[in-house]
Amino acid sequence: MTDRVTDEEVEETYRRLDREAEAGGYHLNPDTEFVKELVRGLLANERRYGYPSCPCRLSLGEKEADADIVCPCDYRDPDLAEYGACYCTLYVTGKVVAGEQKICRVPERRPPGGPTKSTAKRPAPLSGSLPYPVHRCRVCGYLCARDEPPEICPICRAKKERFERFL
Amino acid sequence: MDPIHVDGKKKGRIMLYALSTCGWCAKTKDLLNSLGVEYDYLFVDQLPKDEMEKVYTEIVHRYNPMGSFPTLVINGKAIVGYQEDEIREALV
């Protein structure tokens, strides 16, 4: 199924992800060959499901159920902070790039089958006193105070639907 | 869909649950190939949905509560993730 993805597409997507990562303060894994295999998996998932879900996780093929594992996933930043790499190791920290930290196995922090609705949606604790609502990017934590979240997160490129109401 | 069989040295019952898109699953498969052991593997993401759910539930209940991949089952004992040393130790 993955053989429909061409080398050119992989190369092009790899270059785009690298450019966007560096512009946003992130880094791709310096093991380029391995990363290109992950990119091939992302593109295969995009063809299959319509969204690039994590190549190392099982997708259900339902956008809402898989929302937290669309790359970059909701777990990337906590994993980078704790392990120096995200779950599939597409993204790594500057320390890993500099050779100061080695990538070890990153344990799965996603609950089996995905987050339940109760943990995914938490109620806004404040109301009334703010002139604008505050939206939070679930991927990188970027906050913006305006009526609507941005179409694409300026920091991590996650799409609008990955934002949640924060305040 | 039946698991795909790979011939090799008999080291017991070896079953690899993997995803066709996953780099760490590919590394695990490469390692098994290089060790030349007989094993079966299944790309769980390529199963029809009802079968996928059945297999996934079995993996979670019997071998790996986190439901992550690769899950390698060697004679009933699961090794979760690409654990080169553990896999070599179990098979050499």
mmCIF file of C-alpha atoms in Angstrom:
data_model
loop_
_atom_site.group_PDB
_atom_site.id
_atom_site.type_symbol
_atom_site.label_atom_id
_atom_site.label_comp_id
_atom_site.label_asym_id
_atom_site.label_seq_id
_atom_site.Cartn_x
_atom_site.Cartn_y
_atom_site.Cartn_z
ATOM 1 C CA MET A 1 0.000 0.000 0.000
ATOM 2 C CA THR A 2 2.878 2.352 0.755
ATOM 3 C CA ASP A 3 4.491 1.791 -2.636
ATOM 4 C CA ARG A 4 2.226 4.387 -4.225
ATOM 5 C CA VAL A 5 4.252 7.081 -2.465
ATOM 6 C CA THR A 6 7.100 8.140 -4.741
ATOM 7 C CA ASP A 7 10.652 8.989 -3.689
ATOM 8 C CA GLU A 8 10.124 12.517 -5.035
ATOM 9 C CA GLU A 9 7.099 13.042 -2.782
ATOM 10 C CA VAL A 10 9.052 11.767 0.207
ATOM 11 C CA GLU A 11 11.961 14.082 -0.605
ATOM 12 C CA GLU A 12 9.697 17.096 -1.067
ATOM 13 C CA THR A 13 7.755 16.478 2.157
ATOM 14 C CA TYR A 14 10.954 15.799 4.066
ATOM 15 C CA ARG A 15 12.372 19.151 2.944
ATOM 16 C CA ARG A 16 9.173 20.982 3.873
ATOM 17 C CA LEU A 17 8.969 19.381 7.327
ATOM 18 C CA ASP A 18 12.642 20.168 7.952
ATOM 19 C CA ARG A 19 12.159 23.796 6.932
ATOM 20 C CA GLU A 20 9.032 24.195 9.067
ATOM 21 C CA ALA A 21 10.598 22.445 12.055
ATOM 22 C CA GLU A 22 13.671 24.674 12.048
ATOM 23 C CA ALA A 23 11.558 27.814 11.547
ATOM 24 C CA GLY A 24 9.440 26.876 14.572
ATOM 25 C CA GLY A 25 12.331 25.962 16.875
ATOM 26 C CA TYR A 26 12.068 22.197 16.348
ATOM 27 C CA HIS A 27 14.451 19.679 14.755
ATOM 28 C CA LEU A 28 14.015 16.567 12.690
ATOM 29 C CA ASN A 29 15.961 13.457 13.662
ATOM 30 C CA PRO A 30 19.427 13.676 12.044
ATOM 31 C CA ASP A 31 19.099 10.038 10.892
ATOM 32 C CA THR A 32 17.860 11.181 7.473
ATOM 33 C CA GLU A 33 17.256 7.725 6.006
ATOM 34 C CA PHE A 34 15.128 6.667 8.957
ATOM 35 C CA VAL A 35 13.218 9.962 8.869
ATOM 36 C CA LYS A 36 12.447 9.497 5.189
ATOM 37 C CA GLU A 37 10.896 6.116 5.984
ATOM 38 C CA LEU A 38 8.721 7.821 8.606
ATOM 39 C CA VAL A 39 7.783 10.496 6.053
ATOM 40 C CA ARG A 40 6.833 7.714 3.622
ATOM 41 C CA GLY A 41 4.565 6.295 6.353
ATOM 42 C CA LEU A 42 3.024 9.713 6.995
ATOM 43 C CA LEU A 43 2.272 10.155 3.297
ATOM 44 C CA ALA A 44 0.838 6.634 3.099
ATOM 45 C CA ASN A 45 -1.466 7.428 6.033
ATOM 46 C CA GLU A 46 -2.477 10.712 4.425
ATOM 47 C CA ARG A 47 -3.511 8.805 1.283
ATOM 48 C CA ARG A 48 -5.315 6.142 3.239
ATOM 49 C CA TYR A 49 -7.127 8.234 5.840
ATOM 50 C CA GLY A 50 -6.985 11.787 4.513
ATOM 51 C CA TYR A 51 -4.680 12.999 7.303
ATOM 52 C CA PRO A 52 -1.044 12.263 8.156
ATOM 53 C CA SER A 53 -1.433 10.277 11.373
ATOM 54 C CA CYS A 54 1.603 8.963 13.251
ATOM 55 C CA PRO A 55 3.191 6.145 11.218
ATOM 56 C CA CYS A 56 4.040 4.232 14.401
ATOM 57 C CA ARG A 57 0.501 4.199 15.778
ATOM 58 C CA LEU A 58 -2.620 2.371 14.663
ATOM 59 C CA SER A 59 -5.167 4.745 13.148
ATOM 60 C CA LEU A 60 -8.872 4.007 13.190
ATOM 61 C CA GLY A 61 -9.450 5.965 10.025
ATOM 62 C CA GLU A 62 -11.841 8.318 11.837
ATOM 63 C CA LYS A 63 -10.555 11.862 11.943
ATOM 64 C CA GLU A 64 -12.050 12.763 15.286
ATOM 65 C CA ALA A 65 -10.822 9.612 17.050
ATOM 66 C CA ASP A 66 -7.333 10.017 15.569
ATOM 67 C CA ALA A 67 -7.085 13.816 16.077
ATOM 68 C CA ASP A 68 -4.495 13.516 18.857
ATOM 69 C CA ILE A 69 -2.138 11.379 16.749
ATOM 70 C CA VAL A 70 -2.127 13.497 13.600
ATOM 71 C CA CYS A 71 1.490 14.573 13.123
ATOM 72 C CA PRO A 72 2.691 16.606 14.970
ATOM 73 C CA CYS A 73 0.846 14.691 17.665
ATOM 74 C CA ASP A 74 -0.426 16.025 20.988
ATOM 75 C CA TYR A 75 2.306 14.025 22.734
ATOM 76 C CA ARG A 76 5.304 15.354 20.784
ATOM 77 C CA ASP A 77 6.294 18.198 23.074
ATOM 78 C CA PRO A 78 6.004 16.339 26.401
ATOM 79 C CA ASP A 79 7.996 13.476 24.850
ATOM 80 C CA LEU A 80 10.668 15.873 23.563
ATOM 81 C CA ALA A 81 10.972 17.359 27.053
ATOM 82 C CA GLU A 82 11.170 13.991 28.792
ATOM 83 C CA TYR A 83 12.962 11.739 26.292
ATOM 84 C CA GLY A 84 14.602 14.075 23.766
ATOM 85 C CA ALA A 85 12.494 12.634 20.944
ATOM 86 C CA CYS A 86 8.852 12.170 20.039
ATOM 87 C CA TYR A 87 7.256 8.712 20.021
ATOM 88 C CA CYS A 88 8.182 7.771 16.444
ATOM 89 C CA THR A 89 11.439 9.832 16.751
ATOM 90 C CA LEU A 90 10.690 12.071 13.764
ATOM 91 C CA TYR A 91 11.339 15.103 15.985
ATOM 92 C CA VAL A 92 14.253 15.383 18.396
ATOM 93 C CA THR A 93 15.712 18.060 20.669
ATOM 94 C CA GLY A 94 18.722 20.263 19.888
ATOM 95 C CA LYS A 95 20.720 18.190 22.384
ATOM 96 C CA VAL A 96 20.130 15.063 20.304
ATOM 97 C CA VAL A 97 21.127 16.893 17.114
ATOM 98 C CA ALA A 98 24.320 18.100 18.856
ATOM 99 C CA GLY A 99 25.111 14.539 19.966
ATOM 100 C CA GLU A 100 24.805 15.418 23.666
ATOM 101 C CA GLN A 101 21.812 13.160 24.221
ATOM 102 C CA LYS A 102 21.097 9.702 22.848
ATOM 103 C CA ILE A 103 17.636 8.638 21.770
ATOM 104 C CA CYS A 104 16.287 5.803 23.878
ATOM 105 C CA ARG A 105 12.980 4.059 23.434
ATOM 106 C CA VAL A 106 10.133 6.510 23.891
ATOM 107 C CA PRO A 107 7.291 4.780 25.731
ATOM 108 C CA GLU A 108 3.743 5.301 24.493
ATOM 109 C CA ARG A 109 1.979 7.939 26.575
ATOM 110 C CA ARG A 110 -1.259 7.871 24.602
ATOM 111 C CA PRO A 111 -3.980 5.927 26.421
ATOM 112 C CA PRO A 112 -4.789 2.701 24.507
ATOM 113 C CA GLY A 113 -7.400 3.435 21.879
ATOM 114 C CA GLY A 114 -7.024 7.201 22.299
ATOM 115 C CA PRO A 115 -8.067 9.794 24.861
ATOM 116 C CA THR A 116 -11.584 9.607 26.234
ATOM 117 C CA LYS A 117 -13.850 12.575 25.668
ATOM 118 C CA SER A 118 -13.721 13.506 29.359
ATOM 119 C CA THR A 119 -9.948 13.976 29.381
ATOM 120 C CA ALA A 120 -9.822 15.550 25.932
ATOM 121 C CA LYS A 121 -12.239 18.326 26.721
ATOM 122 C CA ARG A 122 -11.852 20.265 29.906
ATOM 123 C CA PRO A 123 -14.192 23.047 30.898
ATOM 124 C CA ALA A 124 -13.041 26.635 30.697
ATOM 125 C CA PRO A 125 -12.302 27.657 34.296
ATOM 126 C CA LEU A 126 -12.881 31.395 33.853
ATOM 127 C CA SER A 127 -15.529 33.365 32.102
ATOM 128 C CA GLY A 128 -16.772 36.881 31.717
ATOM 129 C CA SER A 129 -13.785 38.980 32.687
ATOM 130 C CA LEU A 130 -11.609 38.653 29.575
ATOM 131 C CA PRO A 131 -12.087 40.829 26.517
ATOM 132 C CA TYR A 132 -11.114 37.885 24.262
ATOM 133 C CA PRO A 133 -11.171 34.126 24.688
ATOM 134 C CA VAL A 134 -7.754 32.442 24.926
ATOM 135 C CA HIS A 135 -7.116 29.464 22.670
ATOM 136 C CA ARG A 136 -4.377 26.932 23.316
ATOM 137 C CA CYS A 137 -2.629 24.757 20.735
ATOM 138 C CA ARG A 138 -2.818 21.210 22.076
ATOM 139 C CA VAL A 139 0.379 20.334 20.246
ATOM 140 C CA CYS A 140 2.834 23.002 21.376
ATOM 141 C CA GLY A 141 0.962 25.081 23.974
ATOM 142 C CA TYR A 142 0.934 28.299 21.914
ATOM 143 C CA LEU A 143 -1.692 30.672 23.307
ATOM 144 C CA CYS A 144 -3.552 33.371 21.449
ATOM 145 C CA ALA A 145 -6.214 35.737 22.726
ATOM 146 C CA ARG A 146 -8.691 36.448 19.959
ATOM 147 C CA ASP A 147 -12.118 35.357 18.821
ATOM 148 C CA GLU A 148 -10.909 32.378 16.794
ATOM 149 C CA PRO A 149 -7.710 30.338 16.825
ATOM 150 C CA PRO A 150 -5.410 30.756 13.810
ATOM 151 C CA GLU A 151 -5.945 28.536 10.774
ATOM 152 C CA ILE A 152 -2.498 27.072 11.284
ATOM 153 C CA CYS A 153 -0.460 27.318 14.488
ATOM 154 C CA PRO A 154 2.396 29.739 13.730
ATOM 155 C CA ILE A 155 4.722 27.745 15.977
ATOM 156 C CA CYS A 156 4.131 24.102 15.161
ATOM 157 C CA ARG A 157 1.881 24.197 12.048
ATOM 158 C CA ALA A 158 -0.937 22.224 13.681
ATOM 159 C CA LYS A 159 -4.326 22.968 12.145
ATOM 160 C CA LYS A 160 -7.084 25.059 13.701
ATOM 161 C CA GLU A 161 -9.044 22.080 15.015
ATOM 162 C CA ARG A 162 -6.109 21.142 17.248
ATOM 163 C CA PHE A 163 -6.740 24.256 19.359
ATOM 164 C CA GLU A 164 -8.833 24.166 22.537
ATOM 165 C CA ARG A 165 -10.447 26.949 24.493
ATOM 166 C CA PHE A 166 -8.056 27.718 27.363
ATOM 167 C CA LEU A 167 -9.615 30.719 29.111
ATOM 168 C CA MET B 1 -6.224 -12.144 6.648
ATOM 169 C CA ASP B 2 -3.664 -14.724 7.755
ATOM 170 C CA PRO B 3 -0.246 -13.806 9.112
ATOM 171 C CA ILE B 4 2.621 -13.950 6.620
ATOM 172 C CA HIS B 5 5.081 -16.748 7.264
ATOM 173 C CA VAL B 6 8.855 -16.322 7.044
ATOM 174 C CA ASP B 7 10.982 -19.468 6.965
ATOM 175 C CA GLY B 8 14.104 -19.900 9.066
ATOM 176 C CA LYS B 9 15.643 -21.504 12.123
ATOM 177 C CA LYS B 10 13.009 -22.804 14.506
ATOM 178 C CA LYS B 11 13.145 -20.972 17.816
ATOM 179 C CA GLY B 12 9.594 -21.620 18.910
ATOM 180 C CA ARG B 13 6.486 -19.656 18.110
ATOM 181 C CA ILE B 14 7.373 -16.124 17.052
ATOM 182 C CA MET B 15 4.650 -13.675 16.086
ATOM 183 C CA LEU B 16 5.241 -10.038 15.155
ATOM 184 C CA TYR B 17 2.347 -7.586 15.270
ATOM 185 C CA ALA B 18 3.445 -4.594 13.220
ATOM 186 C CA LEU B 19 2.311 -1.577 11.205
ATOM 187 C CA SER B 20 3.267 -1.302 7.550
ATOM 188 C CA THR B 21 4.075 2.415 7.967
ATOM 189 C CA CYS B 22 6.212 2.182 11.115
ATOM 190 C CA GLY B 23 9.994 2.528 10.986
ATOM 191 C CA TRP B 24 10.551 0.711 14.294
ATOM 192 C CA CYS B 25 8.383 -2.191 13.138
ATOM 193 C CA ALA B 26 10.530 -2.356 9.971
ATOM 194 C CA LYS B 27 13.698 -2.425 12.093
ATOM 195 C CA THR B 28 12.268 -5.267 14.183
ATOM 196 C CA LYS B 29 11.420 -7.224 11.046
ATOM 197 C CA ASP B 30 14.912 -6.591 9.622
ATOM 198 C CA LEU B 31 16.441 -7.851 12.861
ATOM 199 C CA LEU B 32 14.385 -11.061 12.773
ATOM 200 C CA ASN B 33 15.419 -11.548 9.138
ATOM 201 C CA SER B 34 19.081 -11.027 9.970
ATOM 202 C CA LEU B 35 18.826 -13.538 12.825
ATOM 203 C CA GLY B 36 17.364 -15.999 10.311
ATOM 204 C CA VAL B 37 14.585 -17.262 12.554
ATOM 205 C CA GLU B 38 11.221 -18.641 11.517
ATOM 206 C CA TYR B 39 8.399 -16.229 12.334
ATOM 207 C CA ASP B 40 5.008 -14.923 11.309
ATOM 208 C CA TYR B 41 4.028 -11.289 11.002
ATOM 209 C CA LEU B 42 0.864 -9.314 10.557
ATOM 210 C CA PHE B 43 0.491 -5.708 9.399
ATOM 211 C CA VAL B 44 -2.412 -4.818 11.657
ATOM 212 C CA ASP B 45 -3.082 -1.531 9.813
ATOM 213 C CA GLN B 46 -3.779 -3.445 6.608
ATOM 214 C CA LEU B 47 -6.510 -5.660 8.067
ATOM 215 C CA PRO B 48 -10.186 -5.075 7.313
ATOM 216 C CA LYS B 49 -11.680 -2.989 10.092
ATOM 217 C CA ASP B 50 -13.590 -5.697 11.991
ATOM 218 C CA GLU B 51 -10.594 -8.020 11.911
ATOM 219 C CA MET B 52 -8.277 -5.157 12.918
ATOM 220 C CA GLU B 53 -10.379 -4.448 15.991
ATOM 221 C CA LYS B 54 -10.389 -8.127 16.944
ATOM 222 C CA VAL B 55 -6.619 -8.492 16.603
ATOM 223 C CA TYR B 56 -5.972 -5.196 18.383
ATOM 224 C CA THR B 57 -8.165 -6.192 21.325
ATOM 225 C CA GLU B 58 -6.290 -9.484 21.551
ATOM 226 C CA ILE B 59 -2.923 -7.701 21.554
ATOM 227 C CA VAL B 60 -4.053 -5.301 24.294
ATOM 228 C CA HIS B 61 -5.582 -8.024 26.476
ATOM 229 C CA ARG B 62 -3.012 -10.750 26.044
ATOM 230 C CA TYR B 63 0.331 -9.134 25.346
ATOM 231 C CA ASN B 64 0.611 -5.367 25.584
ATOM 232 C CA PRO B 65 -1.893 -3.223 27.534
ATOM 233 C CA MET B 66 -0.575 -0.052 25.830
ATOM 234 C CA GLY B 67 -1.581 -1.422 22.447
ATOM 235 C CA SER B 68 1.599 -0.106 20.827
ATOM 236 C CA PHE B 69 3.673 -1.435 17.928
ATOM 237 C CA PRO B 70 5.777 -3.378 17.288
ATOM 238 C CA THR B 71 4.599 -6.084 19.678
ATOM 239 C CA LEU B 72 6.736 -9.185 19.262
ATOM 240 C CA VAL B 73 5.502 -12.346 20.956
ATOM 241 C CA ILE B 74 8.107 -15.055 21.487
ATOM 242 C CA ASN B 75 6.651 -18.243 22.937
ATOM 243 C CA GLY B 76 3.908 -16.304 24.671
ATOM 244 C CA LYS B 77 6.187 -13.588 26.064
ATOM 245 C CA ALA B 78 5.844 -10.088 24.619
ATOM 246 C CA ILE B 79 8.656 -7.689 23.766
ATOM 247 C CA VAL B 80 7.212 -4.232 23.164
ATOM 248 C CA GLY B 81 9.015 -1.804 20.862
ATOM 249 C CA TYR B 82 12.285 -2.261 19.002
ATOM 250 C CA GLN B 83 14.436 -3.745 21.769
ATOM 251 C CA GLU B 84 17.453 -5.058 19.932
ATOM 252 C CA ASP B 85 19.282 -6.511 22.951
ATOM 253 C CA GLU B 86 16.191 -8.172 24.400
ATOM 254 C CA ILE B 87 15.218 -9.679 21.062
ATOM 255 C CA ARG B 88 18.739 -10.998 20.423
ATOM 256 C CA GLU B 89 18.882 -12.438 23.923
ATOM 257 C CA ALA B 90 15.578 -14.222 23.429
ATOM 258 C CA LEU B 91 16.542 -15.672 20.061
ATOM 259 C CA VAL B 92 20.282 -16.329 19.924
#
